[in-house]
Amino acid sequence: YHELVYEILSYEMRCREQKNNERLMKWAEFPEILTFDTYDLKEQTALGEKQLNVLKELNWIEEFFTLILMGPTGAGKTHLSVALGIHAVERGYKVSFVSMNQLMYILKTKEYINKSKIRYKRIIASDLIIIDDVMYMTYETQEANLFFQFIYDLYDKAAFILTSNKGPNEWGKFLGDPTLTTAILDRLLHRSEIITFDNETDSIRMKYRKVLF
């Protein structure tokens, strides 16, 4: 009898965990499912196995760290960020994935577009916020101010992963305001790790691309 009760309770717990995981995955809005199962450390020089294992422990989320994944297009920055995000979801963390352009749109429209309002509330309630393609283009003064306010509001409340093909020292050119850029970087870099993907690294997407001929 006791064994039967234990089996039923275990089954119910597994079901609850699965439903919670599904809910968190939906919440995160990852662009695709990219996990560590398909992440090959040998394809890049940015991380070794020891460093990756430290990241997988996820203590940096609790400490509100910022990880900046910096390097050329196709080097595996997004794959690593999504794999870490999914790894965090599997451990019960709330994660949000958003591109910089999507984030700017959400920040500009959250007051009058319901979908943006809902998405914004989910993002600011997340333990880990992944922003892809940071400083991919030049932003207007209003957008730069909105981004600063966003970072200011979440300072010491969430961990970040930012992917960019530009170093933080170049961000001022895209935000157009050196003072504002400094204020943003002061908060993001207070507790941070910059992981640099070698510029000589071949594009993984190009290396393993599907071809027609």
mmCIF file of C-alpha atoms in Angstrom:
data_model
loop_
_atom_site.group_PDB
_atom_site.id
_atom_site.type_symbol
_atom_site.label_atom_id
_atom_site.label_comp_id
_atom_site.label_asym_id
_atom_site.label_seq_id
_atom_site.Cartn_x
_atom_site.Cartn_y
_atom_site.Cartn_z
ATOM 1 C CA TYR A 1 0.000 0.000 0.000
ATOM 2 C CA HIS A 2 2.760 2.448 0.998
ATOM 3 C CA GLU A 3 4.679 1.674 -2.185
ATOM 4 C CA LEU A 4 1.554 2.398 -4.267
ATOM 5 C CA VAL A 5 1.010 5.736 -2.511
ATOM 6 C CA TYR A 6 4.686 6.624 -3.055
ATOM 7 C CA GLU A 7 4.410 5.780 -6.772
ATOM 8 C CA ILE A 8 1.280 7.930 -7.155
ATOM 9 C CA LEU A 9 2.873 10.881 -5.332
ATOM 10 C CA SER A 10 6.069 10.547 -7.404
ATOM 11 C CA TYR A 11 4.047 10.477 -10.614
ATOM 12 C CA GLU A 12 2.069 13.573 -9.587
ATOM 13 C CA MET A 13 5.286 15.388 -8.694
ATOM 14 C CA ARG A 14 6.833 14.531 -12.083
ATOM 15 C CA CYS A 15 3.704 15.790 -13.824
ATOM 16 C CA ARG A 16 3.808 19.071 -11.885
ATOM 17 C CA GLU A 17 7.498 19.531 -12.711
ATOM 18 C CA GLN A 18 6.851 18.834 -16.391
ATOM 19 C CA LYS A 19 3.957 21.318 -16.512
ATOM 20 C CA ASN A 20 6.048 23.949 -14.732
ATOM 21 C CA ASN A 21 8.910 23.367 -17.164
ATOM 22 C CA GLU A 22 6.553 23.716 -20.142
ATOM 23 C CA ARG A 23 5.148 26.940 -18.680
ATOM 24 C CA LEU A 24 8.621 28.392 -18.146
ATOM 25 C CA MET A 25 9.710 27.418 -21.667
ATOM 26 C CA LYS A 26 6.663 29.186 -23.107
ATOM 27 C CA TRP A 27 7.412 32.203 -20.902
ATOM 28 C CA ALA A 28 11.034 32.371 -22.135
ATOM 29 C CA GLU A 29 10.194 32.576 -25.876
ATOM 30 C CA PHE A 30 13.473 31.077 -27.057
ATOM 31 C CA PRO A 31 13.906 31.467 -30.842
ATOM 32 C CA GLU A 32 14.744 27.754 -31.118
ATOM 33 C CA ILE A 33 15.698 24.863 -28.871
ATOM 34 C CA LEU A 34 19.488 24.943 -28.584
ATOM 35 C CA THR A 35 20.964 22.862 -25.764
ATOM 36 C CA PHE A 36 24.360 21.761 -24.494
ATOM 37 C CA ASP A 37 23.774 18.400 -26.190
ATOM 38 C CA THR A 38 24.552 20.077 -29.509
ATOM 39 C CA TYR A 39 27.079 22.645 -28.236
ATOM 40 C CA ASP A 40 30.625 21.629 -29.196
ATOM 41 C CA LEU A 41 33.305 23.262 -27.048
ATOM 42 C CA LYS A 42 35.948 22.320 -29.616
ATOM 43 C CA GLU A 43 34.365 24.658 -32.179
ATOM 44 C CA GLN A 44 35.445 27.786 -30.273
ATOM 45 C CA THR A 45 38.177 29.143 -28.009
ATOM 46 C CA ALA A 46 36.035 31.408 -25.823
ATOM 47 C CA LEU A 47 35.355 28.812 -23.120
ATOM 48 C CA GLY A 48 36.998 25.726 -21.740
ATOM 49 C CA GLU A 49 35.221 22.849 -20.024
ATOM 50 C CA LYS A 50 36.068 24.207 -16.555
ATOM 51 C CA GLN A 51 34.556 27.637 -17.310
ATOM 52 C CA LEU A 52 31.472 26.094 -18.872
ATOM 53 C CA ASN A 53 30.903 23.955 -15.786
ATOM 54 C CA VAL A 54 31.079 27.101 -13.608
ATOM 55 C CA LEU A 55 28.412 28.725 -15.798
ATOM 56 C CA LYS A 56 26.241 25.598 -15.572
ATOM 57 C CA GLU A 57 26.216 25.852 -11.767
ATOM 58 C CA LEU A 58 24.103 29.033 -12.231
ATOM 59 C CA ASN A 59 25.348 30.728 -9.049
ATOM 60 C CA TRP A 60 25.890 33.840 -11.164
ATOM 61 C CA ILE A 61 22.112 34.175 -11.604
ATOM 62 C CA GLU A 62 21.655 34.421 -7.842
ATOM 63 C CA GLU A 63 24.420 37.056 -7.743
ATOM 64 C CA PHE A 64 22.815 39.123 -10.556
ATOM 65 C CA PHE A 65 25.838 38.798 -12.841
ATOM 66 C CA THR A 66 25.968 40.013 -16.444
ATOM 67 C CA LEU A 67 27.526 37.706 -19.036
ATOM 68 C CA ILE A 68 28.576 39.511 -22.203
ATOM 69 C CA LEU A 69 29.138 37.109 -25.102
ATOM 70 C CA MET A 70 31.131 39.093 -27.617
ATOM 71 C CA GLY A 71 32.344 38.095 -31.057
ATOM 72 C CA PRO A 72 31.586 37.764 -34.765
ATOM 73 C CA THR A 73 28.334 36.560 -36.292
ATOM 74 C CA GLY A 74 27.931 32.783 -36.379
ATOM 75 C CA ALA A 75 30.492 32.041 -33.639
ATOM 76 C CA GLY A 76 27.939 30.368 -31.354
ATOM 77 C CA LYS A 77 27.031 33.231 -29.003
ATOM 78 C CA THR A 78 23.265 32.753 -29.350
ATOM 79 C CA HIS A 79 23.584 28.960 -29.034
ATOM 80 C CA LEU A 80 25.473 29.332 -25.748
ATOM 81 C CA SER A 81 23.002 31.920 -24.411
ATOM 82 C CA VAL A 82 19.949 29.782 -25.262
ATOM 83 C CA ALA A 83 21.591 26.610 -23.887
ATOM 84 C CA LEU A 84 22.283 28.413 -20.600
ATOM 85 C CA GLY A 85 18.724 29.761 -20.621
ATOM 86 C CA ILE A 86 17.169 26.330 -21.122
ATOM 87 C CA HIS A 87 19.516 24.890 -18.476
ATOM 88 C CA ALA A 88 18.245 27.585 -16.063
ATOM 89 C CA VAL A 89 14.589 26.856 -16.949
ATOM 90 C CA GLU A 90 15.153 23.175 -16.163
ATOM 91 C CA ARG A 91 16.239 24.266 -12.694
ATOM 92 C CA GLY A 92 13.147 26.356 -12.128
ATOM 93 C CA TYR A 93 14.379 29.847 -13.046
ATOM 94 C CA LYS A 94 12.224 32.287 -14.982
ATOM 95 C CA VAL A 95 14.055 33.241 -18.171
ATOM 96 C CA SER A 96 13.195 35.698 -20.939
ATOM 97 C CA PHE A 97 14.890 35.772 -24.340
ATOM 98 C CA VAL A 98 14.498 38.885 -26.467
ATOM 99 C CA SER A 99 16.500 40.540 -29.247
ATOM 100 C CA MET A 100 17.617 44.133 -28.719
ATOM 101 C CA ASN A 101 15.296 45.317 -31.498
ATOM 102 C CA GLN A 102 12.336 43.431 -29.998
ATOM 103 C CA LEU A 103 13.117 44.891 -26.581
ATOM 104 C CA MET A 104 13.179 48.429 -27.973
ATOM 105 C CA TYR A 105 9.797 47.857 -29.627
ATOM 106 C CA ILE A 106 8.347 46.471 -26.376
ATOM 107 C CA LEU A 107 9.682 49.415 -24.354
ATOM 108 C CA LYS A 108 8.220 51.932 -26.818
ATOM 109 C CA THR A 109 4.792 50.286 -27.096
ATOM 110 C CA LYS A 110 4.132 48.731 -23.661
ATOM 111 C CA GLU A 111 1.841 51.601 -22.634
ATOM 112 C CA TYR A 112 -0.671 51.126 -25.440
ATOM 113 C CA ILE A 113 -0.190 47.670 -27.012
ATOM 114 C CA ASN A 114 -1.456 44.886 -24.753
ATOM 115 C CA LYS A 115 0.871 42.220 -26.164
ATOM 116 C CA SER A 116 3.897 44.434 -25.439
ATOM 117 C CA LYS A 117 2.596 45.158 -21.928
ATOM 118 C CA ILE A 118 2.244 41.426 -21.132
ATOM 119 C CA ARG A 119 5.687 40.633 -22.580
ATOM 120 C CA TYR A 120 7.290 43.497 -20.649
ATOM 121 C CA LYS A 121 5.782 42.271 -17.361
ATOM 122 C CA ARG A 122 7.164 38.797 -18.016
ATOM 123 C CA ILE A 123 10.614 40.140 -18.847
ATOM 124 C CA ILE A 124 10.920 42.276 -15.705
ATOM 125 C CA ALA A 125 9.697 39.358 -13.573
ATOM 126 C CA SER A 126 12.440 37.070 -14.914
ATOM 127 C CA ASP A 127 15.468 35.849 -12.975
ATOM 128 C CA LEU A 128 17.569 35.826 -16.152
ATOM 129 C CA ILE A 129 17.121 38.146 -19.137
ATOM 130 C CA ILE A 130 18.884 37.260 -22.387
ATOM 131 C CA ILE A 131 19.220 40.148 -24.855
ATOM 132 C CA ASP A 132 20.472 39.038 -28.269
ATOM 133 C CA ASP A 133 22.290 41.245 -30.799
ATOM 134 C CA VAL A 134 22.936 44.183 -28.484
ATOM 135 C CA MET A 135 24.051 47.333 -30.354
ATOM 136 C CA TYR A 136 23.366 45.778 -33.737
ATOM 137 C CA MET A 137 22.267 49.186 -35.026
ATOM 138 C CA THR A 138 22.214 52.871 -34.043
ATOM 139 C CA TYR A 139 19.441 53.954 -31.669
ATOM 140 C CA GLU A 140 17.664 57.270 -31.233
ATOM 141 C CA THR A 141 17.907 59.344 -28.043
ATOM 142 C CA GLN A 142 14.441 58.228 -26.879
ATOM 143 C CA GLU A 143 15.392 54.570 -27.364
ATOM 144 C CA ALA A 144 18.705 55.035 -25.528
ATOM 145 C CA ASN A 145 16.843 56.599 -22.589
ATOM 146 C CA LEU A 146 14.322 53.764 -22.519
ATOM 147 C CA PHE A 147 17.139 51.190 -22.506
ATOM 148 C CA PHE A 148 18.891 53.019 -19.663
ATOM 149 C CA GLN A 149 15.667 53.107 -17.621
ATOM 150 C CA PHE A 150 15.145 49.394 -18.269
ATOM 151 C CA ILE A 151 18.654 48.516 -17.042
ATOM 152 C CA TYR A 152 18.333 50.953 -14.109
ATOM 153 C CA ASP A 153 15.037 49.383 -12.984
ATOM 154 C CA LEU A 154 16.439 45.839 -13.099
ATOM 155 C CA TYR A 155 19.827 46.539 -11.539
ATOM 156 C CA ASP A 156 20.341 44.060 -8.674
ATOM 157 C CA LYS A 157 17.047 42.357 -9.529
ATOM 158 C CA ALA A 158 17.959 40.109 -12.473
ATOM 159 C CA ALA A 159 20.945 38.498 -14.177
ATOM 160 C CA PHE A 160 21.671 39.261 -17.831
ATOM 161 C CA ILE A 161 23.217 37.553 -20.823
ATOM 162 C CA LEU A 162 24.007 39.986 -23.631
ATOM 163 C CA THR A 163 25.272 38.878 -27.031
ATOM 164 C CA SER A 164 26.965 41.413 -29.270
ATOM 165 C CA ASN A 165 29.453 41.678 -32.107
ATOM 166 C CA LYS A 166 30.588 45.010 -30.615
ATOM 167 C CA GLY A 167 32.659 45.494 -27.472
ATOM 168 C CA PRO A 168 31.214 47.617 -24.621
ATOM 169 C CA ASN A 169 33.781 50.316 -25.478
ATOM 170 C CA GLU A 170 31.974 50.757 -28.833
ATOM 171 C CA TRP A 171 28.409 50.948 -27.483
ATOM 172 C CA GLY A 172 28.507 54.719 -27.104
ATOM 173 C CA LYS A 173 28.563 55.122 -30.893
ATOM 174 C CA PHE A 174 25.249 53.273 -31.157
ATOM 175 C CA LEU A 175 23.482 54.960 -28.233
ATOM 176 C CA GLY A 176 24.702 58.421 -29.223
ATOM 177 C CA ASP A 177 25.117 59.653 -25.632
ATOM 178 C CA PRO A 178 28.463 58.941 -23.884
ATOM 179 C CA THR A 179 27.092 59.892 -20.437
ATOM 180 C CA LEU A 180 24.100 57.575 -20.792
ATOM 181 C CA THR A 181 26.314 54.781 -22.122
ATOM 182 C CA THR A 182 28.628 55.127 -19.115
ATOM 183 C CA ALA A 183 25.643 54.958 -16.731
ATOM 184 C CA ILE A 184 24.362 51.783 -18.469
ATOM 185 C CA LEU A 185 27.796 50.127 -18.447
ATOM 186 C CA ASP A 186 28.384 51.040 -14.787
ATOM 187 C CA ARG A 187 25.390 48.899 -13.880
ATOM 188 C CA LEU A 188 25.917 46.083 -16.370
ATOM 189 C CA LEU A 189 29.646 45.697 -15.733
ATOM 190 C CA HIS A 190 29.534 46.020 -11.936
ATOM 191 C CA ARG A 191 29.375 42.217 -11.697
ATOM 192 C CA SER A 192 30.206 40.816 -15.106
ATOM 193 C CA GLU A 193 32.112 38.323 -17.170
ATOM 194 C CA ILE A 194 33.029 39.133 -20.771
ATOM 195 C CA ILE A 195 33.395 36.008 -22.879
ATOM 196 C CA THR A 196 35.160 36.818 -26.132
ATOM 197 C CA PHE A 197 34.768 34.607 -29.164
ATOM 198 C CA ASP A 198 37.908 34.797 -31.308
ATOM 199 C CA ASN A 199 37.553 36.906 -34.441
ATOM 200 C CA GLU A 200 39.401 34.178 -36.310
ATOM 201 C CA THR A 201 36.774 31.606 -35.426
ATOM 202 C CA ASP A 202 34.987 30.399 -38.535
ATOM 203 C CA SER A 203 31.246 30.875 -38.584
ATOM 204 C CA ILE A 204 29.800 27.627 -37.220
ATOM 205 C CA ARG A 205 26.618 28.227 -39.224
ATOM 206 C CA MET A 206 28.670 28.501 -42.420
ATOM 207 C CA LYS A 207 30.822 25.515 -41.538
ATOM 208 C CA TYR A 208 27.831 23.219 -41.038
ATOM 209 C CA ARG A 209 25.438 24.855 -43.478
ATOM 210 C CA LYS A 210 23.136 22.745 -45.623
ATOM 211 C CA VAL A 211 23.834 23.076 -49.309
ATOM 212 C CA LEU A 212 21.694 22.616 -52.375
ATOM 213 C CA PHE A 213 24.433 21.344 -54.699
#
